[in-house]
Coordinates of C-alpha atoms and ligand atoms in Angstrom, one line a residue:
X29 CA 206.2 202.7 -78.6
X30 CA 203.4 204.1 -79.8
X31 CA 199.8 205.1 -77.8
X32 CA 196.5 203.9 -79.4
X33 CA 196.1 205.5 -83.0
X34 CA 193.4 202.6 -84.7
X35 CA 190.9 200.4 -83.5
X36 CA 190.5 197.1 -85.8
X37 CA 187.2 195.5 -85.7
X38 CA 186.0 191.8 -86.7
X39 CA 182.2 191.7 -88.1
X40 CA 180.8 188.6 -87.0
X41 CA 179.0 188.3 -83.0
X42 CA 180.7 191.4 -83.2
X43 CA 179.4 194.1 -84.8
X44 CA 176.1 192.4 -84.8
X45 CA 175.1 189.3 -83.3
X46 CA 175.2 187.8 -87.4
X47 CA 175.7 184.2 -87.0
X48 CA 172.3 182.4 -85.5
X49 CA 169.7 184.4 -87.3
X50 CA 171.4 185.7 -90.3
X51 CA 174.2 184.0 -91.0
X52 CA 172.8 180.6 -90.2
X53 CA 169.2 181.3 -91.3
X54 CA 170.5 182.4 -95.4
X55 CA 172.9 178.9 -95.1
X56 CA 169.6 177.4 -94.7
X57 CA 167.5 179.4 -97.4
X58 CA 170.2 178.6 -99.5
X59 CA 170.4 174.8 -98.9
X60 CA 166.3 174.9 -99.5
X61 CA 167.2 176.6 -102.7
X62 CA 169.3 174.1 -104.2
X63 CA 167.2 171.5 -103.2
X64 CA 169.7 170.1 -100.1
X65 CA 167.3 168.7 -97.9
X66 CA 170.3 169.9 -94.9
X67 CA 169.3 171.7 -92.4
X68 CA 172.0 173.5 -90.3
X69 CA 170.3 173.8 -86.3
X70 CA 171.1 176.6 -83.9
X71 CA 173.5 173.6 -81.9
X72 CA 174.6 172.5 -84.9
X73 CA 175.6 175.9 -86.1
X74 CA 178.1 176.7 -83.3
X75 CA 180.0 173.5 -84.1
X76 CA 179.9 174.3 -87.4
X77 CA 181.4 178.6 -86.7
X78 CA 184.7 175.9 -85.3
X79 CA 185.5 176.9 -89.2
X80 CA 185.8 180.6 -90.5
X81 CA 184.4 181.8 -94.1
X82 CA 181.3 179.8 -96.0
X83 CA 182.3 177.9 -98.1
X84 CA 184.7 176.1 -95.7
X85 CA 182.3 175.8 -93.5
X86 CA 180.9 173.8 -96.1
X87 CA 182.8 171.7 -97.6
X88 CA 183.4 170.9 -93.4
X89 CA 180.3 170.0 -93.0
X90 CA 180.0 167.7 -96.3
X91 CA 183.7 166.2 -94.6
X92 CA 183.1 165.8 -91.2
X93 CA 178.7 165.9 -90.8
X94 CA 178.0 164.2 -93.7
X95 CA 181.0 161.8 -94.3
X96 CA 180.9 162.9 -98.1
X97 CA 184.6 165.2 -98.4
X98 CA 185.1 166.1 -101.4
X99 CA 180.9 165.8 -102.6
X100 CA 180.4 168.9 -104.2
X101 CA 183.1 170.5 -106.1
X102 CA 184.6 174.2 -105.5
X103 CA 182.6 175.8 -108.2
X104 CA 179.3 174.3 -107.0
X105 CA 180.3 175.2 -103.4
X106 CA 181.0 178.9 -105.1
X107 CA 177.3 179.3 -106.5
X108 CA 175.6 177.7 -103.0
X109 CA 177.4 180.2 -100.9
X110 CA 176.6 183.4 -103.3
X111 CA 173.2 182.2 -102.8
X112 CA 173.7 182.7 -99.5
X113 CA 175.5 185.5 -99.2
X114 CA 172.3 187.1 -101.3
X115 CA 169.5 186.3 -99.0
X116 CA 172.2 187.2 -95.7
X117 CA 172.2 191.0 -97.9
X118 CA 168.7 190.6 -98.1
X119 CA 168.0 189.8 -94.3
X120 CA 170.3 193.0 -94.0
X121 CA 167.9 195.2 -96.2
X122 CA 165.5 194.4 -93.6
X123 CA 166.8 195.6 -91.1
X124 CA 167.1 193.1 -89.0
X125 CA 170.1 192.2 -87.6
X126 CA 170.9 195.4 -85.0
X127 CA 174.5 196.8 -83.8
X128 CA 175.3 194.7 -80.7
X129 CA 175.0 197.5 -77.3
X130 CA 177.9 200.0 -77.4
X131 CA 178.9 199.8 -81.0
X132 CA 177.9 202.4 -81.9
X133 CA 179.1 204.1 -79.0
X134 CA 182.2 203.4 -79.2
X135 CA 182.0 204.0 -82.7
X136 CA 181.0 207.3 -82.4
X137 CA 183.3 207.9 -79.8
X138 CA 186.4 206.8 -81.8
X139 CA 185.6 209.5 -84.7
X140 CA 184.7 212.0 -82.2
X141 CA 188.4 211.4 -81.0
X142 CA 190.5 210.9 -84.4
X143 CA 190.7 207.6 -83.8
X144 CA 191.7 205.4 -87.1
X145 CA 188.9 202.5 -87.9
X146 CA 189.6 199.4 -89.7
X147 CA 187.5 196.2 -90.0
X148 CA 190.1 192.8 -90.2
X149 CA 186.9 190.2 -91.1
X150 CA 186.4 186.8 -92.5
X151 CA 182.9 187.5 -93.9
X152 CA 182.5 188.4 -97.9
X153 CA 182.8 192.2 -98.6
X154 CA 178.9 192.5 -99.9
X155 CA 177.8 191.4 -96.3
X156 CA 180.1 193.8 -94.4
X157 CA 178.9 196.7 -96.6
X158 CA 175.0 195.4 -96.7
X159 CA 175.4 195.2 -92.5
X160 CA 177.0 199.0 -92.4
X161 CA 174.7 200.8 -94.4
X162 CA 171.6 199.1 -93.5
X163 CA 172.3 198.6 -89.2
X164 CA 174.9 201.5 -88.7
X165 CA 174.0 204.3 -91.7
X166 CA 174.2 204.9 -95.3
X167 CA 177.1 206.2 -95.4
X168 CA 178.7 204.0 -92.3
X169 CA 181.6 201.8 -95.1
X170 CA 183.2 206.1 -95.2
X171 CA 184.1 205.5 -91.7
X172 CA 186.3 203.2 -92.4
X173 CA 189.9 203.9 -93.3
X174 CA 190.9 200.4 -94.7
X175 CA 188.0 197.2 -95.2
X176 CA 189.9 193.9 -95.3
X177 CA 187.4 191.3 -96.0
X178 CA 187.0 187.9 -97.4
X179 CA 188.7 185.8 -100.1
X180 CA 191.8 189.2 -99.4
X181 CA 193.9 186.5 -98.2
X182 CA 195.1 183.1 -98.1
X183 CA 194.2 181.8 -95.2
X184 CA 191.4 182.8 -93.0
X185 CA 191.1 183.0 -89.2
X186 CA 192.3 181.6 -86.6
X187 CA 195.5 182.9 -88.8
X188 CA 196.7 186.6 -88.6
X189 CA 196.4 187.2 -92.8
X190 CA 193.7 189.5 -92.3
X191 CA 194.6 191.6 -89.2
X192 CA 198.2 191.8 -91.4
X193 CA 196.3 193.3 -94.2
X194 CA 194.7 196.1 -92.7
X195 CA 197.9 196.9 -90.3
X196 CA 199.5 197.3 -93.5
X197 CA 197.0 199.4 -95.2
X198 CA 196.7 202.4 -92.2
X199 CA 200.1 201.5 -92.2
X200 CA 201.0 201.4 -88.4
X201 CA 202.3 198.8 -86.3
X202 CA 200.4 196.4 -83.6
X203 CA 201.3 198.3 -80.9
X204 CA 199.1 200.8 -82.2
X205 CA 196.0 199.8 -82.1
X206 CA 193.1 197.0 -80.7
X207 CA 191.3 194.5 -82.3
X208 CA 187.5 193.7 -81.0
X209 CA 186.9 190.6 -81.6
X210 CA 183.8 188.4 -79.9
X211 CA 186.4 184.4 -80.9
X212 CA 188.7 181.9 -80.1
X213 CA 189.3 181.5 -83.9
X214 CA 189.0 185.8 -83.9
X215 CA 191.5 186.0 -81.2
X216 CA 194.1 183.7 -82.4
X217 CA 194.1 185.7 -85.8
X218 CA 195.2 189.1 -83.9
X219 CA 197.3 187.5 -81.3
X220 CA 198.9 186.6 -84.1
X221 CA 199.0 189.5 -85.8
X222 CA 200.9 191.2 -82.3
X223 CA 197.2 192.9 -81.4
X224 CA 196.0 193.9 -78.1
X225 CA 192.5 192.3 -78.4
X226 CA 189.7 192.5 -76.5
X227 CA 186.7 190.2 -76.5
X228 CA 182.6 190.5 -76.1
X229 CA 181.7 187.4 -76.5
X230 CA 178.3 186.8 -77.3
X231 CA 176.0 182.7 -77.1
X232 CA 178.2 181.1 -79.6
X233 CA 181.8 182.2 -77.9
X234 CA 181.3 182.7 -74.5
X235 CA 182.8 178.8 -72.8
X236 CA 185.7 179.1 -75.6
X237 CA 189.0 180.2 -74.5
X238 CA 191.0 183.9 -74.2
X239 CA 193.9 183.4 -72.6
X240 CA 196.0 185.9 -73.7
X241 CA 193.4 188.9 -74.6
X242 CA 193.4 192.3 -72.7
X243 CA 189.5 192.1 -71.2
X244 CA 186.4 190.2 -71.8
X245 CA 183.5 191.6 -71.4
X246 CA 179.5 190.0 -71.8
X247 CA 178.9 192.9 -74.2
X248 CA 180.8 196.4 -74.7
X249 CA 178.1 198.3 -72.6
X250 CA 175.4 201.1 -73.2
X251 CA 175.4 203.8 -69.8
X252 CA 171.5 202.4 -69.3
X253 CA 173.5 198.7 -69.0
X254 CA 176.5 198.0 -67.9
X255 CA 179.3 195.8 -69.4
X256 CA 180.1 192.5 -67.4
X257 CA 183.8 192.0 -67.2
X258 CA 184.3 188.7 -67.1
X259 CA 188.2 188.8 -67.2
X260 CA 190.7 191.6 -67.4
X261 CA 190.0 193.8 -64.7
X262 CA 186.8 196.4 -63.9
X263 CA 185.9 199.2 -65.9
X264 CA 185.8 202.7 -64.2
X265 CA 181.8 203.1 -65.7
X266 CA 180.8 199.9 -67.4
X267 CA 181.6 200.7 -70.6
X268 CA 184.8 199.7 -72.9
X269 CA 185.3 203.4 -74.0
X270 CA 188.8 205.0 -75.4
X271 CA 189.9 205.5 -71.7
X272 CA 189.5 201.8 -71.3
X273 CA 191.1 201.3 -74.9
X274 CA 193.9 203.9 -74.7
X275 CA 194.7 202.2 -70.4
X276 CA 194.7 199.0 -72.4
X277 CA 197.2 200.0 -75.2
X278 CA 199.3 202.5 -72.1
X279 CA 200.3 199.0 -70.2
X280 CA 201.1 197.5 -73.3
X281 CA 203.5 200.5 -73.9
X282 CA 204.8 200.4 -70.7
X283 CA 204.9 196.5 -69.8
X284 CA 207.9 196.8 -73.3
Ligands
XBP3 C1 183.2 184.7 -89.5 C2 182.8 183.5 -90.5 C3 181.8 184.2 -91.3 C4 180.4 183.9 -91.9 C5 180.6 183.7 -92.6 O1 184.5 184.9 -88.8 O2 183.1 183.1 -89.8 O3 182.3 182.6 -92.1 O4 179.9 182.9 -90.6 O5 180.3 184.1 -93.8 P1 184.5 186.4 -88.2 P2 181.0 183.8 -95.6 O6 183.7 187.2 -87.3 O7 185.6 185.2 -86.8 O8 185.3 186.6 -89.2 O9 179.6 183.1 -95.4 O10 180.8 185.3 -96.1 O11 181.9 183.7 -95.3
MG4 MG1 183.4 187.1 -85.2

């Protein structure tokens, strides 16, 4: 089995805290534009996050929270969702959603060390491009060798499909990679693809079940703001860094 060669990042909730003040607000703006008096407040949105993918989430809301399954046809849902994407990417262009602590630090360290980078996400590709360009750097998309996003796979997370696609495009076995996630649905997807996984929780995911993760932290850590480990051992210097991640890969190699 090989040593660590690549990191595969989730986007929403992992690279940046995009859900509460980003996607949620964009959905509500799109609903208002369409003349719908739906309001996804912070609590309700937490419940709606049980389903990944914006179009799927709208349908879930109709079925489970309004008792109107199928009230909007697929084309109408897709149009509503496209308007939401417009709002979301415009918000990102305003620079409103910064990277989570430790993310830029880890990306910089990985790039300097020649560790390959990939993305495996449920979100629409335009959202990933906008987030990387506006919240990271103009050329940040080029840091990632593979960006697997959105509707390119038949089943979204918690299905493993998007991670399997990223692995295929990287040409790597899961043992050579580590996934970085923030949610139970994301963890199910990465574990399903055979990937060791590090979780950085956020306000929406803190209470979820992360059995099977190698490490669960509150955030990836900066020198002036160390990570707090919630489960999975301790960190030498308060940072989820390459040393931490190589250690996880090495332990797996030895256990095999
Ligand atoms: C993220 C999602 C996404 C976003 C919205 O899940 O569930 O649906 O909320 O994106 P993950 P779209 O972080 O596990 O990939 O509206 O573009 O689908
Ligand atoms: Mg996520």
